[in-house]
Short mmCIF file of C-alpha atoms and ligand atoms in Angstrom, two decimals:
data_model
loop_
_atom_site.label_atom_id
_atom_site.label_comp_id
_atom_site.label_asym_id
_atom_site.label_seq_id
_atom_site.Cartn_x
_atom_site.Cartn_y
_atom_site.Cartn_z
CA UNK A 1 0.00 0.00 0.00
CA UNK A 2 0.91 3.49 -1.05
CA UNK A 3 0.38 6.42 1.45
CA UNK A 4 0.19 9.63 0.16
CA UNK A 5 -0.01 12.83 2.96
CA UNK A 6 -1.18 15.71 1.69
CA UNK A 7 -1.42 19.25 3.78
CA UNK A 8 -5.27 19.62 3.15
CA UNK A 9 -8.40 18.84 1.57
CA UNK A 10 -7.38 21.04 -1.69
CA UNK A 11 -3.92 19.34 -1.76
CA UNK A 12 -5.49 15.74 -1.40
CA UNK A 13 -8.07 16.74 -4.16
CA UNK A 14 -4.70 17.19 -6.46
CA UNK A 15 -3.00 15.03 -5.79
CA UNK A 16 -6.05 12.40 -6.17
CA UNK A 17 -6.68 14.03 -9.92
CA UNK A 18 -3.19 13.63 -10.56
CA UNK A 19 -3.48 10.06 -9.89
CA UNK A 20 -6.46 9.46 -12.23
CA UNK A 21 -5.02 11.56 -14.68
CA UNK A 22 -2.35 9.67 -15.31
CA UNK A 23 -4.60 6.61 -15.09
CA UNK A 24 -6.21 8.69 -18.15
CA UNK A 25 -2.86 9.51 -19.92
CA UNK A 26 -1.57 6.22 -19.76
CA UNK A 27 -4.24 4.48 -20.75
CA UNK A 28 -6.90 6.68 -22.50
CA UNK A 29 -10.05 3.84 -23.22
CA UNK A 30 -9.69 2.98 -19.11
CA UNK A 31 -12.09 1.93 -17.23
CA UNK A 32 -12.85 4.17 -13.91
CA UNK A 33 -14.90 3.32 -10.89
CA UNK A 34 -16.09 6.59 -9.56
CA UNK A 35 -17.48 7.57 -6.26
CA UNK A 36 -20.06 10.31 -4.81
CA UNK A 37 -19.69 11.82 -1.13
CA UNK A 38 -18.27 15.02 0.01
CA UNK A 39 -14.37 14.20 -0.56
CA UNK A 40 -13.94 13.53 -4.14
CA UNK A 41 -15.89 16.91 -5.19
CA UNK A 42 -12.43 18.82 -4.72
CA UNK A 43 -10.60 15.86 -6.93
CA UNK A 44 -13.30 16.32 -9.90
CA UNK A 45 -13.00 20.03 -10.08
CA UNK A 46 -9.64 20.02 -10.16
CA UNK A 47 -10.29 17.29 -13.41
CA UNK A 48 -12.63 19.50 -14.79
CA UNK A 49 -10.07 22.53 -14.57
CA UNK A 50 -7.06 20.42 -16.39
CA UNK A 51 -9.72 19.33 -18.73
CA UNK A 52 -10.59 23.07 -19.64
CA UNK A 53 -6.79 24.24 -19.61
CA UNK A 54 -6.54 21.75 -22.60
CA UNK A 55 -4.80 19.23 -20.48
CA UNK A 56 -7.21 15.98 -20.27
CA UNK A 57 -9.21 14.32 -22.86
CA UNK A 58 -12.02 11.88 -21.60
CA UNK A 59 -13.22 10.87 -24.67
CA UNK A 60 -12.59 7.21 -24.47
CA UNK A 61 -13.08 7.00 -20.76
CA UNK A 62 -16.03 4.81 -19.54
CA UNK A 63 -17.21 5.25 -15.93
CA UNK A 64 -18.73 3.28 -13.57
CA UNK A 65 -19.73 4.10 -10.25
CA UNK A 66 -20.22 2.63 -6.99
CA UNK A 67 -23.65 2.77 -6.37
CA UNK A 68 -26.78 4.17 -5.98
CA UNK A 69 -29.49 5.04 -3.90
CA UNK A 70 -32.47 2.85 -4.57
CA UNK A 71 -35.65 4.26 -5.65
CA UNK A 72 -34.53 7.77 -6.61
CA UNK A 73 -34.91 8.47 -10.48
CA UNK A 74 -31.95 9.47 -11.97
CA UNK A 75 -33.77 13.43 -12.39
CA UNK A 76 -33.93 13.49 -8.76
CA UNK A 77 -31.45 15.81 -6.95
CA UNK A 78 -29.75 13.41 -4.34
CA UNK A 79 -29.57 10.74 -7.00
CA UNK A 80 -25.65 9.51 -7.41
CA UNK A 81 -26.36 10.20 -11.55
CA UNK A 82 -27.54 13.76 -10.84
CA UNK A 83 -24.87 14.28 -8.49
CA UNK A 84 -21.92 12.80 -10.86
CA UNK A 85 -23.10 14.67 -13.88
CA UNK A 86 -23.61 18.07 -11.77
CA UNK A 87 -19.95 17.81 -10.58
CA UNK A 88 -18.43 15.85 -13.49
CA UNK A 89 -19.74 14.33 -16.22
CA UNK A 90 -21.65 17.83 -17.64
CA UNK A 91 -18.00 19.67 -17.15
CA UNK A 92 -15.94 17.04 -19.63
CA UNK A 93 -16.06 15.52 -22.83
CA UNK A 94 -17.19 12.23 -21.51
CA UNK A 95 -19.49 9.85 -23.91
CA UNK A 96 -22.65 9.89 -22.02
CA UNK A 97 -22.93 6.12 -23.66
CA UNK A 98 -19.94 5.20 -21.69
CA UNK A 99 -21.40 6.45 -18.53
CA UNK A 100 -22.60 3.88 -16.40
CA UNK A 101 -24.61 3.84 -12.57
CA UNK A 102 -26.88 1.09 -11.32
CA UNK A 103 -30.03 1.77 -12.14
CA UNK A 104 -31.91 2.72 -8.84
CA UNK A 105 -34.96 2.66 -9.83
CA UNK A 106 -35.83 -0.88 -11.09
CA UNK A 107 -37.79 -2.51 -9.07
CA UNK A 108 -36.18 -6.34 -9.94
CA UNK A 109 -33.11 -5.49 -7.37
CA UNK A 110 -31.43 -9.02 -8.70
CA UNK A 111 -32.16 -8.39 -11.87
CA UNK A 112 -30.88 -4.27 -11.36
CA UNK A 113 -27.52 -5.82 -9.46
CA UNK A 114 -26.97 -8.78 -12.20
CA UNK A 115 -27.30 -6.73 -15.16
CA UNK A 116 -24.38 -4.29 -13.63
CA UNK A 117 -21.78 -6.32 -12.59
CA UNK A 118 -22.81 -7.61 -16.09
CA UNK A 119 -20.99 -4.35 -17.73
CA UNK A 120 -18.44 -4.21 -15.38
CA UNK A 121 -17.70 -7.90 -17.12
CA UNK A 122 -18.14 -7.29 -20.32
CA UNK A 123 -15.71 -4.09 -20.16
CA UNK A 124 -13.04 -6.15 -18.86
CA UNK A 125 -12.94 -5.04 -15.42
CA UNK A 126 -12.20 -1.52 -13.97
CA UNK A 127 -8.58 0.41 -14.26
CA UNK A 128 -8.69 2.48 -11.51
CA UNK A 129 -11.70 2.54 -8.56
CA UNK A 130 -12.09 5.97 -6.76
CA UNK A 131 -12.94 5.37 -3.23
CA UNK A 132 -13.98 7.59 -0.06
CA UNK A 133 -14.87 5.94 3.57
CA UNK A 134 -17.57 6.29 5.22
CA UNK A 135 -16.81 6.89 9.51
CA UNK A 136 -17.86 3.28 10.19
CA UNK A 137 -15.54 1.77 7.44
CA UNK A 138 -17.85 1.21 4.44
CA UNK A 139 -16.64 1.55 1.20
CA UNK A 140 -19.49 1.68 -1.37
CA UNK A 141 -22.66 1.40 0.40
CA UNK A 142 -20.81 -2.17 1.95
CA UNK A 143 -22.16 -1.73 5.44
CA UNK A 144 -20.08 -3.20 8.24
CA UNK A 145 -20.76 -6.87 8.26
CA UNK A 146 -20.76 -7.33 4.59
CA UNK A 147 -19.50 -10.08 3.15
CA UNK A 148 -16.59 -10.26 1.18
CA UNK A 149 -17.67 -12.10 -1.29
CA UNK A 150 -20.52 -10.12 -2.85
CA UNK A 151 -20.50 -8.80 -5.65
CA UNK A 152 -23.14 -5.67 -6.73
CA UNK A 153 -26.07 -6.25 -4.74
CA UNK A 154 -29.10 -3.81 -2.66
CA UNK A 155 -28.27 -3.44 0.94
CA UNK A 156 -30.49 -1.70 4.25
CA UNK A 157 -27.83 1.14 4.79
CA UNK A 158 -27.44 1.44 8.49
CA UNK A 159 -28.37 4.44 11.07
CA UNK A 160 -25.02 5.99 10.92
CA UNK A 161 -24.92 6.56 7.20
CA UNK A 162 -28.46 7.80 7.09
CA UNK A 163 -27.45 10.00 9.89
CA UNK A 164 -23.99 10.91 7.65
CA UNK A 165 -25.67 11.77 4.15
CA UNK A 166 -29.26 13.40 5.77
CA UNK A 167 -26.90 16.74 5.45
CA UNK A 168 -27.56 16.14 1.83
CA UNK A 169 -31.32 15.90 1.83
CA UNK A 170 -34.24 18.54 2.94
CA UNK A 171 -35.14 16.08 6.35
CA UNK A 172 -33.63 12.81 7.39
CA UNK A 173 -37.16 11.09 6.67
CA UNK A 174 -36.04 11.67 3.20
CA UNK A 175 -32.59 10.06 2.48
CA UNK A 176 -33.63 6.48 0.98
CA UNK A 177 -32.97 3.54 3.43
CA UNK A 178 -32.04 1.42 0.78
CA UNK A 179 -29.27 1.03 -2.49
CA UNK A 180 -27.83 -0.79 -4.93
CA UNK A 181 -24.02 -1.18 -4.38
CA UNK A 182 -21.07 -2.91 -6.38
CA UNK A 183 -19.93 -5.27 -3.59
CA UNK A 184 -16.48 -5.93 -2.09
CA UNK A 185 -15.58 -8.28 -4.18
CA UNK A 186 -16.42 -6.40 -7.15
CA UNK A 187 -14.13 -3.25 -6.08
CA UNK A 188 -11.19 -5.85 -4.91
CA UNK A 189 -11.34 -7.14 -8.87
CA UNK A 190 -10.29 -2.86 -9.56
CA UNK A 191 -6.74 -3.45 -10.96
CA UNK A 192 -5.72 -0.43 -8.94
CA UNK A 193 -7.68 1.21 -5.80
CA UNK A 194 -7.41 5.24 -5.24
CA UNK A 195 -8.99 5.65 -1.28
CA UNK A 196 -8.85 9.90 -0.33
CA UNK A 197 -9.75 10.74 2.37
CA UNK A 198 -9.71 13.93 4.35
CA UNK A 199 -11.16 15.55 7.75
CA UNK A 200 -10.32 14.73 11.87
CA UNK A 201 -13.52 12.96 11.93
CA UNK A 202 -11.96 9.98 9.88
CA UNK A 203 -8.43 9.79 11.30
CA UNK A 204 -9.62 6.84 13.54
CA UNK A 205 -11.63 5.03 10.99
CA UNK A 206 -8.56 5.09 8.62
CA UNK A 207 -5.82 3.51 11.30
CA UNK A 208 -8.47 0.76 12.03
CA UNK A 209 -8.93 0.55 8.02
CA UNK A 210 -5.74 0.46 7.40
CA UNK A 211 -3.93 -1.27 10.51
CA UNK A 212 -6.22 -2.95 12.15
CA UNK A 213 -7.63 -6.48 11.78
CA UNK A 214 -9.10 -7.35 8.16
CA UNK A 215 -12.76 -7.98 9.25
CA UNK A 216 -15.87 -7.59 7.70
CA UNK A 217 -17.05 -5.49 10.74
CA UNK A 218 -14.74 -2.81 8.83
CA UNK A 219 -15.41 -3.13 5.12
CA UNK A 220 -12.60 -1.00 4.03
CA UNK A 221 -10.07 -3.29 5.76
CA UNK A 222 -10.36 -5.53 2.93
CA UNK A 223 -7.63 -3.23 0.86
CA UNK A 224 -5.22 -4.10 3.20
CA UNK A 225 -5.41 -7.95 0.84
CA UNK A 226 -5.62 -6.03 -2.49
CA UNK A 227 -1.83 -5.76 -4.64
CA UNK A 228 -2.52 -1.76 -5.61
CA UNK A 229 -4.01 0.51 -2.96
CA UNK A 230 -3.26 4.30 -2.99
CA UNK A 231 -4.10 5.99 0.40
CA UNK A 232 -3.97 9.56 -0.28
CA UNK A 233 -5.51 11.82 2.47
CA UNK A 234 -5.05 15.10 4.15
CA UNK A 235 -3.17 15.37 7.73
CA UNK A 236 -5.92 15.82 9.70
CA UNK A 237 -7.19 12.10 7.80
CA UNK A 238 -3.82 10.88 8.34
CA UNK A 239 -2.74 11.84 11.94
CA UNK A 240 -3.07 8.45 13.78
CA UNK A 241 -1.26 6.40 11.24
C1 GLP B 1 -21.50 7.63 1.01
C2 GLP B 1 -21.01 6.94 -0.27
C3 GLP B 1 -19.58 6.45 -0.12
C4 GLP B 1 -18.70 7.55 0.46
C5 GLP B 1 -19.20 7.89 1.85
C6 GLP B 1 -18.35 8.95 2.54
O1 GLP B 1 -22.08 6.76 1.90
N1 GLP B 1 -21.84 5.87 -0.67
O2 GLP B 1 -19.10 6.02 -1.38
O3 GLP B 1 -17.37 7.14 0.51
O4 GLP B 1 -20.54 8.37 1.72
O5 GLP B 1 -18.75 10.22 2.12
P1 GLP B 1 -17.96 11.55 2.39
O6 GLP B 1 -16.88 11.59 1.39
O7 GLP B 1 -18.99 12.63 2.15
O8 GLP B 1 -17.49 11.50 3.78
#
């Protein structure tokens, strides 16, 4: 595992788009898993800005993201689709037919989950998976307890990550209890894993992540097993390890 400190959340957003973008460079058709939450905004600005200086060409980049909340249509404004395209997609050349999310609101959840890790198949498997943590350890929308072996399937998201993403939403009553997410085993089959991370509040969750026991109890401790793993994270993030 790689661990990259960086001073703050701007200089972990860089230093994250640096990372993709030479994931991009390198290999311009890639495959990348993308994530939603607060801490990759920063790294998909700064993506957007290289992108408008010239500097990045998405063209023949296909995406595929985590997850998705289940039972939100893609129009609504907490969806994981609204929110990618708001801070991504719309600001870069990106096919929109190589854009890919599960699809939260059909109601066949096996059928939903099957048909995605279905196109993650079929495009050979993904370059380069983005990751955040959530402050219990889940990766995704893997809950603690997950198993490892699972690959994109709907999960019950727990109390503390309602209570985590309400922020997002007009009343807690309102953030979905349910979603489709690309399991661990799918994100362990990334050829290369990018986790940033920033913010005091996750220093503790990242040293158990990270150098703890690997245990389902904390999803995220399964990187500890995977051959590629970037840590990049501010020092705040980074202060217990
Ligand atoms: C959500 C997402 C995760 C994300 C986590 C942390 O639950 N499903 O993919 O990593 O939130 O979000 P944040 O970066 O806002 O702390």
């Amino acid at each position: 595992m790689k661990i990259i400190r960086a001073k703050d959340y701007n200089d972990m957003s860089r230093k994250a788009a640096n990372i993709i973008s030479a994931q991009i460079i390198m290999k311009p058709h890639c495959v990348l898993g993308l994530a939603t939450g607060g801490t990759p905004v920063g790294t998909y600005k700064q993506l957007v800005e290289w992108y408008n200086k010239g500097d990045l060409d998405l063209s023949e980049v296909t995406t595929v993201n985590l997850d998705e909340y289940r039972g939100l249509p893609r129009d609504h404004e907490q969806s994981y689709w609204h929110f990618m395209h708001v801070h991504f997609f719309d600001l870069v050349n990106i096919d929109p037919s190589r854009i890919h999310l599960p699809e939260g609101t059909d109601p066949d959840a096996a059928a939903a989950c099957a048909r995605y890790d279905q196109i993650i198949h079929d495009l050979g498997g993904i370059d380069l998976q983005l990751l955040g943590i959530g402050i219990d350890g889940h990766i995704g929308f893997n809950e603690p307890g997950a198993a490892f072996e699972l690959g994109t399937h709907c999960v019950d998201l727990t109390e503390s990550t309602i209570e985590a993403n309400k922020r997002f939403f007009a009343s807690r009553e309102e953030v979905p209890r349910q979603a489709y997410t690309m399991g661990i085993k799918t994100i362990m089959q990334a050829r290369k894993v990018l986790l940033a991370v920033s913010g005091g509040s996750k220093a503790e969750i990242v040293k158990q992540a990270f150098f703890g026991p690997v245990t389902p109890e904390v999803p995220a401790s399964i990187l500890q097993m995977h051959p590629d793993v970037t840590l990049v994270g501010d020092e705040e993030a980074l202060h217990l390890i």
